[in-house]
Amino acid sequence: MLKKPTVLFPVAVFLFASCANLVWVEPKVYVPGSTEIEVDGFGINGPVDILPRGTTAITISHEITNAGSSPVPAGYLITETVVQWVFQRNVTSVGWRPGDPATHTIIQLAQSGPALNPGESAVISFGPFPVGSCGLFGETLELDSSNIVVESSNQDNVDEHLFFIPSNQIINITANTINGTLFHEAGRTLTHQFTINSGGAGNQWLYTGFSWIATEGSTADAVPPPTGRVPQGPAPQTINMFVTPRDHEHSPLGFGPSVKGKVTAISTDGCVIKQKAVEVLVEHD
């Protein structure tokens, strides 16, 4: 008698672990307040929060959330570390670099983290703590720095920011529009005049940068070009921005190309950074 063959199908069993996931939620809030700017180059290459002039102590508040599917028990460690960056002026560059943590750490603080159910949030605050001087500071916040919480990912536990406390040196940058719209056959044209001054305070500055972003092949340049580490002022300094437009195709959405230019000045003590940006539209004849 023939028997029907028995076919065995392997059964795979997948076990999906339930994990927590601690995450920092933007924005971060500084007391006594801040204004964020975007800095290209100078060792920064990203956002910086500018605090009020003369700030001597700050409080930092930042929200966290449990983005996972498992509760987070209380008691994990949350740390705050602030390191002052070093300003440097040399032949090749002007800007900042991170200070040695062994000699430039301003403060290290820690607190116990709260219990969080899935989807729950809490605001974590550190301070007020003294900063002691002007300049650029790097801040590192870390969730569960002792790694006791079982998480689906630890990649978002560290949050790094830069903040800046200005000195009493004064730098102002203004921009006067000469030609805000160019036609693509115009050739190299003066579009804006920037003026850097000390507002009558009599201090000098470093004209450190002119950067531009353009679409459709247009270009920009500045006269004079940045003078780097060589101090300028206190008499007002004029910088002319020129744009050389290029021919381009019509956008079906009606958006034309543009050229954006930005001038950067830094105080001689490295404790003030100012920027001014403008935009030029490029149109068809």
PDB file of C-alpha atoms in Angstrom:
ATOM      1  CA  MET A   1       0.000   0.000   0.000  1.00  0.00           C
ATOM      2  CA  LEU A   2       1.375   3.321  -0.987  1.00  0.00           C
ATOM      3  CA  LYS A   3       1.373   6.081   1.580  1.00  0.00           C
ATOM      4  CA  LYS A   4       1.056   9.725   0.719  1.00  0.00           C
ATOM      5  CA  PRO A   5       4.405  11.344   1.409  1.00  0.00           C
ATOM      6  CA  THR A   6       4.501  13.649   4.338  1.00  0.00           C
ATOM      7  CA  VAL A   7       5.871  17.072   3.576  1.00  0.00           C
ATOM      8  CA  LEU A   8       7.276  19.046   6.478  1.00  0.00           C
ATOM      9  CA  PHE A   9       7.251  22.835   6.147  1.00  0.00           C
ATOM     10  CA  PRO A  10       9.697  24.636   8.400  1.00  0.00           C
ATOM     11  CA  VAL A  11       8.059  27.191  10.601  1.00  0.00           C
ATOM     12  CA  ALA A  12      10.099  30.222  11.525  1.00  0.00           C
ATOM     13  CA  VAL A  13       9.300  31.910  14.770  1.00  0.00           C
ATOM     14  CA  PHE A  14      10.210  35.574  15.028  1.00  0.00           C
ATOM     15  CA  LEU A  15      10.415  37.187  18.370  1.00  0.00           C
ATOM     16  CA  PHE A  16      10.029  40.908  18.283  1.00  0.00           C
ATOM     17  CA  ALA A  17      11.546  42.450  21.361  1.00  0.00           C
ATOM     18  CA  SER A  18       9.781  45.406  22.904  1.00  0.00           C
ATOM     19  CA  CYS A  19      12.232  48.206  23.501  1.00  0.00           C
ATOM     20  CA  ALA A  20      12.282  51.760  24.694  1.00  0.00           C
ATOM     21  CA  ASN A  21      13.872  54.576  22.685  1.00  0.00           C
ATOM     22  CA  LEU A  22      14.956  57.795  24.387  1.00  0.00           C
ATOM     23  CA  VAL A  23      15.099  60.744  21.977  1.00  0.00           C
ATOM     24  CA  TRP A  24      15.915  64.472  22.275  1.00  0.00           C
ATOM     25  CA  VAL A  25      13.184  66.700  20.826  1.00  0.00           C
ATOM     26  CA  GLU A  26      14.038  70.098  19.340  1.00  0.00           C
ATOM     27  CA  PRO A  27      14.122  72.957  19.994  1.00  0.00           C
ATOM     28  CA  LYS A  28      16.470  73.543  22.869  1.00  0.00           C
ATOM     29  CA  VAL A  29      15.709  76.634  24.957  1.00  0.00           C
ATOM     30  CA  TYR A  30      18.369  78.893  26.466  1.00  0.00           C
ATOM     31  CA  VAL A  31      17.692  81.343  29.280  1.00  0.00           C
ATOM     32  CA  PRO A  32      18.171  84.343  29.040  1.00  0.00           C
ATOM     33  CA  GLY A  33      17.223  83.715  25.378  1.00  0.00           C
ATOM     34  CA  SER A  34      19.045  83.197  22.090  1.00  0.00           C
ATOM     35  CA  THR A  35      18.929  83.805  18.343  1.00  0.00           C
ATOM     36  CA  GLU A  36      20.057  81.061  15.981  1.00  0.00           C
ATOM     37  CA  ILE A  37      22.231  81.816  12.962  1.00  0.00           C
ATOM     38  CA  GLU A  38      23.792  79.533  10.358  1.00  0.00           C
ATOM     39  CA  VAL A  39      27.575  79.871  10.066  1.00  0.00           C
ATOM     40  CA  ASP A  40      29.412  78.555   7.013  1.00  0.00           C
ATOM     41  CA  GLY A  41      33.045  77.676   7.653  1.00  0.00           C
ATOM     42  CA  PHE A  42      35.312  79.047  10.392  1.00  0.00           C
ATOM     43  CA  GLY A  43      35.376  75.601  12.027  1.00  0.00           C
ATOM     44  CA  ILE A  44      31.633  75.773  12.759  1.00  0.00           C
ATOM     45  CA  ASN A  45      29.706  74.822   9.594  1.00  0.00           C
ATOM     46  CA  GLY A  46      26.265  74.772  11.159  1.00  0.00           C
ATOM     47  CA  PRO A  47      23.825  76.509  13.487  1.00  0.00           C
ATOM     48  CA  VAL A  48      24.938  78.597  16.472  1.00  0.00           C
ATOM     49  CA  ASP A  49      22.731  80.079  19.191  1.00  0.00           C
ATOM     50  CA  ILE A  50      23.764  83.661  19.965  1.00  0.00           C
ATOM     51  CA  LEU A  51      23.023  84.612  23.580  1.00  0.00           C
ATOM     52  CA  PRO A  52      22.690  88.198  24.868  1.00  0.00           C
ATOM     53  CA  ARG A  53      25.822  90.292  25.305  1.00  0.00           C
ATOM     54  CA  GLY A  54      27.180  90.118  28.847  1.00  0.00           C
ATOM     55  CA  THR A  55      25.556  86.793  29.768  1.00  0.00           C
ATOM     56  CA  THR A  56      27.327  85.292  32.790  1.00  0.00           C
ATOM     57  CA  ALA A  57      25.060  82.342  33.625  1.00  0.00           C
ATOM     58  CA  ILE A  58      22.649  80.249  31.563  1.00  0.00           C
ATOM     59  CA  THR A  59      19.921  77.650  31.980  1.00  0.00           C
ATOM     60  CA  ILE A  60      19.321  75.060  29.283  1.00  0.00           C
ATOM     61  CA  SER A  61      16.018  73.232  28.815  1.00  0.00           C
ATOM     62  CA  HIS A  62      15.504  70.407  26.353  1.00  0.00           C
ATOM     63  CA  GLU A  63      12.575  68.035  25.888  1.00  0.00           C
ATOM     64  CA  ILE A  64      13.010  64.269  25.748  1.00  0.00           C
ATOM     65  CA  THR A  65      10.518  61.597  24.727  1.00  0.00           C
ATOM     66  CA  ASN A  66      10.231  57.840  24.802  1.00  0.00           C
ATOM     67  CA  ALA A  67       9.703  56.997  21.126  1.00  0.00           C
ATOM     68  CA  GLY A  68       9.818  53.271  21.800  1.00  0.00           C
ATOM     69  CA  SER A  69       7.201  50.664  22.684  1.00  0.00           C
ATOM     70  CA  SER A  70       8.414  49.795  26.178  1.00  0.00           C
ATOM     71  CA  PRO A  71       8.387  51.922  29.377  1.00  0.00           C
ATOM     72  CA  VAL A  72      11.580  53.570  30.570  1.00  0.00           C
ATOM     73  CA  PRO A  73      12.137  53.223  34.320  1.00  0.00           C
ATOM     74  CA  ALA A  74      13.417  56.191  36.303  1.00  0.00           C
ATOM     75  CA  GLY A  75      17.035  56.403  37.374  1.00  0.00           C
ATOM     76  CA  TYR A  76      19.028  56.502  34.141  1.00  0.00           C
ATOM     77  CA  LEU A  77      21.737  59.169  33.919  1.00  0.00           C
ATOM     78  CA  ILE A  78      21.436  62.395  31.893  1.00  0.00           C
ATOM     79  CA  THR A  79      24.606  64.455  31.545  1.00  0.00           C
ATOM     80  CA  GLU A  80      25.500  67.957  30.323  1.00  0.00           C
ATOM     81  CA  THR A  81      29.052  68.932  29.347  1.00  0.00           C
ATOM     82  CA  VAL A  82      30.129  72.377  28.121  1.00  0.00           C
ATOM     83  CA  VAL A  83      33.570  72.928  26.575  1.00  0.00           C
ATOM     84  CA  GLN A  84      34.881  76.324  25.454  1.00  0.00           C
ATOM     85  CA  TRP A  85      36.204  76.497  21.902  1.00  0.00           C
ATOM     86  CA  VAL A  86      39.478  78.226  21.028  1.00  0.00           C
ATOM     87  CA  PHE A  87      39.596  81.188  18.634  1.00  0.00           C
ATOM     88  CA  GLN A  88      42.604  81.231  16.302  1.00  0.00           C
ATOM     89  CA  ARG A  89      43.969  83.775  13.850  1.00  0.00           C
ATOM     90  CA  ASN A  90      46.840  82.567  11.724  1.00  0.00           C
ATOM     91  CA  VAL A  91      48.180  82.883   8.199  1.00  0.00           C
ATOM     92  CA  THR A  92      45.975  80.145   6.760  1.00  0.00           C
ATOM     93  CA  SER A  93      42.692  80.540   8.622  1.00  0.00           C
ATOM     94  CA  VAL A  94      40.508  82.423  11.070  1.00  0.00           C
ATOM     95  CA  GLY A  95      38.009  80.527  13.171  1.00  0.00           C
ATOM     96  CA  TRP A  96      37.443  78.217  16.100  1.00  0.00           C
ATOM     97  CA  ARG A  97      38.392  74.712  17.145  1.00  0.00           C
ATOM     98  CA  PRO A  98      37.175  72.629  20.092  1.00  0.00           C
ATOM     99  CA  GLY A  99      39.175  73.220  23.241  1.00  0.00           C
ATOM    100  CA  ASP A 100      40.940  70.370  25.012  1.00  0.00           C
ATOM    101  CA  PRO A 101      38.350  68.908  27.422  1.00  0.00           C
ATOM    102  CA  ALA A 102      41.092  68.519  30.046  1.00  0.00           C
ATOM    103  CA  THR A 103      41.672  72.296  30.158  1.00  0.00           C
ATOM    104  CA  HIS A 104      38.586  73.909  28.573  1.00  0.00           C
ATOM    105  CA  THR A 105      35.638  72.117  30.184  1.00  0.00           C
ATOM    106  CA  ILE A 106      33.426  74.789  31.740  1.00  0.00           C
ATOM    107  CA  ILE A 107      30.900  72.569  33.481  1.00  0.00           C
ATOM    108  CA  GLN A 108      29.861  68.929  33.837  1.00  0.00           C
ATOM    109  CA  LEU A 109      26.419  68.262  35.300  1.00  0.00           C
ATOM    110  CA  ALA A 110      24.310  65.142  35.788  1.00  0.00           C
ATOM    111  CA  GLN A 111      20.799  64.261  36.914  1.00  0.00           C
ATOM    112  CA  SER A 112      18.568  61.234  37.201  1.00  0.00           C
ATOM    113  CA  GLY A 113      16.138  60.739  34.319  1.00  0.00           C
ATOM    114  CA  PRO A 114      12.364  60.411  34.852  1.00  0.00           C
ATOM    115  CA  ALA A 115      10.206  57.374  34.137  1.00  0.00           C
ATOM    116  CA  LEU A 116       8.547  57.589  30.714  1.00  0.00           C
ATOM    117  CA  ASN A 117       5.841  55.411  29.247  1.00  0.00           C
ATOM    118  CA  PRO A 118       5.793  54.972  25.445  1.00  0.00           C
ATOM    119  CA  GLY A 119       4.969  58.319  23.866  1.00  0.00           C
ATOM    120  CA  GLU A 120       5.507  60.277  27.089  1.00  0.00           C
ATOM    121  CA  SER A 121       7.764  63.342  27.223  1.00  0.00           C
ATOM    122  CA  ALA A 122       9.518  65.417  29.868  1.00  0.00           C
ATOM    123  CA  VAL A 123      11.538  68.640  29.919  1.00  0.00           C
ATOM    124  CA  ILE A 124      15.104  68.332  31.221  1.00  0.00           C
ATOM    125  CA  SER A 125      16.777  71.486  32.562  1.00  0.00           C
ATOM    126  CA  PHE A 126      20.333  72.197  33.637  1.00  0.00           C
ATOM    127  CA  GLY A 127      21.363  75.384  35.391  1.00  0.00           C
ATOM    128  CA  PRO A 128      21.694  78.155  35.957  1.00  0.00           C
ATOM    129  CA  PHE A 129      25.437  77.592  35.686  1.00  0.00           C
ATOM    130  CA  PRO A 130      28.229  80.151  35.154  1.00  0.00           C
ATOM    131  CA  VAL A 131      30.068  80.459  31.846  1.00  0.00           C
ATOM    132  CA  GLY A 132      32.654  82.984  32.992  1.00  0.00           C
ATOM    133  CA  SER A 133      33.767  84.476  29.679  1.00  0.00           C
ATOM    134  CA  CYS A 134      32.707  85.368  26.154  1.00  0.00           C
ATOM    135  CA  GLY A 135      33.216  83.224  23.087  1.00  0.00           C
ATOM    136  CA  LEU A 136      32.052  79.995  21.466  1.00  0.00           C
ATOM    137  CA  PHE A 137      31.025  76.970  23.525  1.00  0.00           C
ATOM    138  CA  GLY A 138      30.274  73.387  22.559  1.00  0.00           C
ATOM    139  CA  GLU A 139      27.564  71.630  24.508  1.00  0.00           C
ATOM    140  CA  THR A 140      26.937  67.878  24.692  1.00  0.00           C
ATOM    141  CA  LEU A 141      23.782  66.417  26.239  1.00  0.00           C
ATOM    142  CA  GLU A 142      23.598  62.652  26.655  1.00  0.00           C
ATOM    143  CA  LEU A 143      20.676  60.423  27.629  1.00  0.00           C
ATOM    144  CA  ASP A 144      21.371  57.210  29.540  1.00  0.00           C
ATOM    145  CA  SER A 145      25.115  57.848  29.539  1.00  0.00           C
ATOM    146  CA  SER A 146      25.642  54.769  31.743  1.00  0.00           C
ATOM    147  CA  ASN A 147      23.689  52.633  29.220  1.00  0.00           C
ATOM    148  CA  ILE A 148      21.261  50.893  31.572  1.00  0.00           C
ATOM    149  CA  VAL A 149      18.091  51.352  29.473  1.00  0.00           C
ATOM    150  CA  VAL A 150      17.377  48.682  26.849  1.00  0.00           C
ATOM    151  CA  GLU A 151      16.742  50.715  23.688  1.00  0.00           C
ATOM    152  CA  SER A 152      16.033  49.929  20.056  1.00  0.00           C
ATOM    153  CA  SER A 153      18.676  52.519  19.142  1.00  0.00           C
ATOM    154  CA  ASN A 154      21.285  54.512  21.026  1.00  0.00           C
ATOM    155  CA  GLN A 155      22.153  56.685  18.031  1.00  0.00           C
ATOM    156  CA  ASP A 156      19.884  59.547  19.124  1.00  0.00           C
ATOM    157  CA  ASN A 157      20.961  59.700  22.778  1.00  0.00           C
ATOM    158  CA  VAL A 158      23.605  62.376  22.190  1.00  0.00           C
ATOM    159  CA  ASP A 159      22.673  65.928  21.256  1.00  0.00           C
ATOM    160  CA  GLU A 160      25.373  68.480  20.408  1.00  0.00           C
ATOM    161  CA  HIS A 161      24.946  72.236  20.071  1.00  0.00           C
ATOM    162  CA  LEU A 162      27.076  75.363  19.805  1.00  0.00           C
ATOM    163  CA  PHE A 163      26.243  78.594  21.593  1.00  0.00           C
ATOM    164  CA  PHE A 164      27.986  81.955  21.541  1.00  0.00           C
ATOM    165  CA  ILE A 165      28.279  84.675  24.180  1.00  0.00           C
ATOM    166  CA  PRO A 166      29.323  88.042  22.667  1.00  0.00           C
ATOM    167  CA  SER A 167      31.799  90.450  24.229  1.00  0.00           C
ATOM    168  CA  ASN A 168      31.338  94.224  24.449  1.00  0.00           C
ATOM    169  CA  GLN A 169      32.947  94.819  21.050  1.00  0.00           C
ATOM    170  CA  ILE A 170      30.487  96.237  18.503  1.00  0.00           C
ATOM    171  CA  ILE A 171      30.146  95.108  14.889  1.00  0.00           C
ATOM    172  CA  ASN A 172      27.345  96.213  12.589  1.00  0.00           C
ATOM    173  CA  ILE A 173      26.826  95.097   8.986  1.00  0.00           C
ATOM    174  CA  THR A 174      24.337  96.824   6.701  1.00  0.00           C
ATOM    175  CA  ALA A 175      23.535  96.209   3.025  1.00  0.00           C
ATOM    176  CA  ASN A 176      22.375  98.714   0.422  1.00  0.00           C
ATOM    177  CA  THR A 177      20.659  97.286  -2.669  1.00  0.00           C
ATOM    178  CA  ILE A 178      21.956  98.726  -5.955  1.00  0.00           C
ATOM    179  CA  ASN A 179      20.411  96.190  -8.337  1.00  0.00           C
ATOM    180  CA  GLY A 180      18.137  93.582  -6.784  1.00  0.00           C
ATOM    181  CA  THR A 181      17.034  92.073 -10.107  1.00  0.00           C
ATOM    182  CA  LEU A 182      19.258  91.339 -13.111  1.00  0.00           C
ATOM    183  CA  PHE A 183      18.576  90.097 -16.614  1.00  0.00           C
ATOM    184  CA  HIS A 184      20.651  87.150 -17.730  1.00  0.00           C
ATOM    185  CA  GLU A 185      22.502  89.166 -20.413  1.00  0.00           C
ATOM    186  CA  ALA A 186      23.516  91.966 -18.019  1.00  0.00           C
ATOM    187  CA  GLY A 187      27.088  90.824 -17.469  1.00  0.00           C
ATOM    188  CA  ARG A 188      28.987  91.382 -14.231  1.00  0.00           C
ATOM    189  CA  THR A 189      26.964  93.956 -12.254  1.00  0.00           C
ATOM    190  CA  LEU A 190      27.274  95.686  -8.887  1.00  0.00           C
ATOM    191  CA  THR A 191      24.206  94.553  -6.912  1.00  0.00           C
ATOM    192  CA  HIS A 192      24.863  95.426  -3.256  1.00  0.00           C
ATOM    193  CA  GLN A 193      27.146  97.455  -1.034  1.00  0.00           C
ATOM    194  CA  PHE A 194      27.834  96.077   2.427  1.00  0.00           C
ATOM    195  CA  THR A 195      29.144  98.361   5.159  1.00  0.00           C
ATOM    196  CA  ILE A 196      30.897  97.079   8.284  1.00  0.00           C
ATOM    197  CA  ASN A 197      31.288  99.510  11.180  1.00  0.00           C
ATOM    198  CA  SER A 198      31.707  99.602  14.942  1.00  0.00           C
ATOM    199  CA  GLY A 199      28.742 101.859  15.619  1.00  0.00           C
ATOM    200  CA  GLY A 200      31.062 104.578  16.878  1.00  0.00           C
ATOM    201  CA  ALA A 201      32.613 102.290  19.522  1.00  0.00           C
ATOM    202  CA  GLY A 202      36.062 102.588  17.913  1.00  0.00           C
ATOM    203  CA  ASN A 203      36.961  98.879  17.852  1.00  0.00           C
ATOM    204  CA  GLN A 204      38.322  96.951  14.884  1.00  0.00           C
ATOM    205  CA  TRP A 205      37.057  93.739  13.263  1.00  0.00           C
ATOM    206  CA  LEU A 206      38.112  90.952  10.933  1.00  0.00           C
ATOM    207  CA  TYR A 207      36.400  90.833   7.533  1.00  0.00           C
ATOM    208  CA  THR A 208      36.605  87.067   7.317  1.00  0.00           C
ATOM    209  CA  GLY A 209      34.146  85.855   4.747  1.00  0.00           C
ATOM    210  CA  PHE A 210      32.143  86.365   1.587  1.00  0.00           C
ATOM    211  CA  SER A 211      30.140  83.340   0.484  1.00  0.00           C
ATOM    212  CA  TRP A 212      27.497  82.892  -2.174  1.00  0.00           C
ATOM    213  CA  ILE A 213      25.014  80.314  -3.435  1.00  0.00           C
ATOM    214  CA  ALA A 214      23.613  80.486  -6.958  1.00  0.00           C
ATOM    215  CA  THR A 215      21.350  78.507  -9.256  1.00  0.00           C
ATOM    216  CA  GLU A 216      21.566  78.066 -13.023  1.00  0.00           C
ATOM    217  CA  GLY A 217      25.290  78.842 -13.214  1.00  0.00           C
ATOM    218  CA  SER A 218      25.351  82.486 -12.090  1.00  0.00           C
ATOM    219  CA  THR A 219      28.327  83.585  -9.975  1.00  0.00           C
ATOM    220  CA  ALA A 220      29.183  86.285  -7.428  1.00  0.00           C
ATOM    221  CA  ASP A 221      32.307  87.951  -6.100  1.00  0.00           C
ATOM    222  CA  ALA A 222      33.203  90.645  -3.576  1.00  0.00           C
ATOM    223  CA  VAL A 223      35.528  93.642  -3.830  1.00  0.00           C
ATOM    224  CA  PRO A 224      37.612  93.726  -1.756  1.00  0.00           C
ATOM    225  CA  PRO A 225      37.785  90.003  -1.038  1.00  0.00           C
ATOM    226  CA  PRO A 226      37.948  88.919   2.637  1.00  0.00           C
ATOM    227  CA  THR A 227      41.083  90.123   4.417  1.00  0.00           C
ATOM    228  CA  GLY A 228      41.163  87.279   6.963  1.00  0.00           C
ATOM    229  CA  ARG A 229      43.267  87.870  10.058  1.00  0.00           C
ATOM    230  CA  VAL A 230      44.162  91.476   9.136  1.00  0.00           C
ATOM    231  CA  PRO A 231      42.159  93.886  11.373  1.00  0.00           C
ATOM    232  CA  GLN A 232      39.906  96.437   9.647  1.00  0.00           C
ATOM    233  CA  GLY A 233      38.355  99.667  10.925  1.00  0.00           C
ATOM    234  CA  PRO A 234      37.477 101.492  13.033  1.00  0.00           C
ATOM    235  CA  ALA A 235      36.506 103.617   9.995  1.00  0.00           C
ATOM    236  CA  PRO A 236      33.581 101.998   8.116  1.00  0.00           C
ATOM    237  CA  GLN A 237      34.544  99.392   5.525  1.00  0.00           C
ATOM    238  CA  THR A 238      32.633  99.082   2.232  1.00  0.00           C
ATOM    239  CA  ILE A 239      32.360  95.764   0.378  1.00  0.00           C
ATOM    240  CA  ASN A 240      30.891  95.646  -3.136  1.00  0.00           C
ATOM    241  CA  MET A 241      29.073  92.509  -4.267  1.00  0.00           C
ATOM    242  CA  PHE A 242      29.044  91.772  -7.987  1.00  0.00           C
ATOM    243  CA  VAL A 243      26.879  89.170  -9.731  1.00  0.00           C
ATOM    244  CA  THR A 244      27.538  87.686 -13.161  1.00  0.00           C
ATOM    245  CA  PRO A 245      24.238  86.183 -14.344  1.00  0.00           C
ATOM    246  CA  ARG A 246      23.952  83.262 -16.715  1.00  0.00           C
ATOM    247  CA  ASP A 247      21.218  82.337 -19.182  1.00  0.00           C
ATOM    248  CA  HIS A 248      18.675  79.874 -17.817  1.00  0.00           C
ATOM    249  CA  GLU A 249      15.505  78.045 -18.751  1.00  0.00           C
ATOM    250  CA  HIS A 250      12.048  79.246 -17.819  1.00  0.00           C
ATOM    251  CA  SER A 251      10.603  77.443 -14.809  1.00  0.00           C
ATOM    252  CA  PRO A 252       7.149  75.963 -15.439  1.00  0.00           C
ATOM    253  CA  LEU A 253       6.256  77.015 -11.887  1.00  0.00           C
ATOM    254  CA  GLY A 254       7.367  80.584 -12.416  1.00  0.00           C
ATOM    255  CA  PHE A 255      10.372  80.379 -10.097  1.00  0.00           C
ATOM    256  CA  GLY A 256      13.427  82.220 -11.364  1.00  0.00           C
ATOM    257  CA  PRO A 257      17.022  81.564 -10.298  1.00  0.00           C
ATOM    258  CA  SER A 258      18.705  83.709  -7.681  1.00  0.00           C
ATOM    259  CA  VAL A 259      22.094  84.480  -6.187  1.00  0.00           C
ATOM    260  CA  LYS A 260      22.477  84.776  -2.428  1.00  0.00           C
ATOM    261  CA  GLY A 261      25.537  86.485  -0.964  1.00  0.00           C
ATOM    262  CA  LYS A 262      26.666  86.726   2.644  1.00  0.00           C
ATOM    263  CA  VAL A 263      29.356  88.791   4.401  1.00  0.00           C
ATOM    264  CA  THR A 264      30.861  87.657   7.718  1.00  0.00           C
ATOM    265  CA  ALA A 265      32.823  89.744  10.220  1.00  0.00           C
ATOM    266  CA  ILE A 266      34.376  88.605  13.499  1.00  0.00           C
ATOM    267  CA  SER A 267      35.647  90.745  16.364  1.00  0.00           C
ATOM    268  CA  THR A 268      39.385  90.767  16.994  1.00  0.00           C
ATOM    269  CA  ASP A 269      38.857  89.000  20.327  1.00  0.00           C
ATOM    270  CA  GLY A 270      36.855  86.216  18.658  1.00  0.00           C
ATOM    271  CA  CYS A 271      33.832  86.993  20.826  1.00  0.00           C
ATOM    272  CA  VAL A 272      31.481  88.568  18.268  1.00  0.00           C
ATOM    273  CA  ILE A 273      30.369  87.130  14.934  1.00  0.00           C
ATOM    274  CA  LYS A 274      28.060  89.031  12.601  1.00  0.00           C
ATOM    275  CA  GLN A 275      26.637  88.130   9.201  1.00  0.00           C
ATOM    276  CA  LYS A 276      24.526  89.889   6.597  1.00  0.00           C
ATOM    277  CA  ALA A 277      22.857  88.127   3.666  1.00  0.00           C
ATOM    278  CA  VAL A 278      21.233  89.471   0.491  1.00  0.00           C
ATOM    279  CA  GLU A 279      19.555  87.982  -2.585  1.00  0.00           C
ATOM    280  CA  VAL A 280      19.541  88.912  -6.282  1.00  0.00           C
ATOM    281  CA  LEU A 281      16.932  87.614  -8.708  1.00  0.00           C
ATOM    282  CA  VAL A 282      17.959  86.722 -12.264  1.00  0.00           C
ATOM    283  CA  GLU A 283      15.273  87.165 -14.938  1.00  0.00           C
ATOM    284  CA  HIS A 284      14.909  86.647 -18.690  1.00  0.00           C
ATOM    285  CA  ASP A 285      14.943  89.693 -20.959  1.00  0.00           C
TER     286      ASP A 285
END
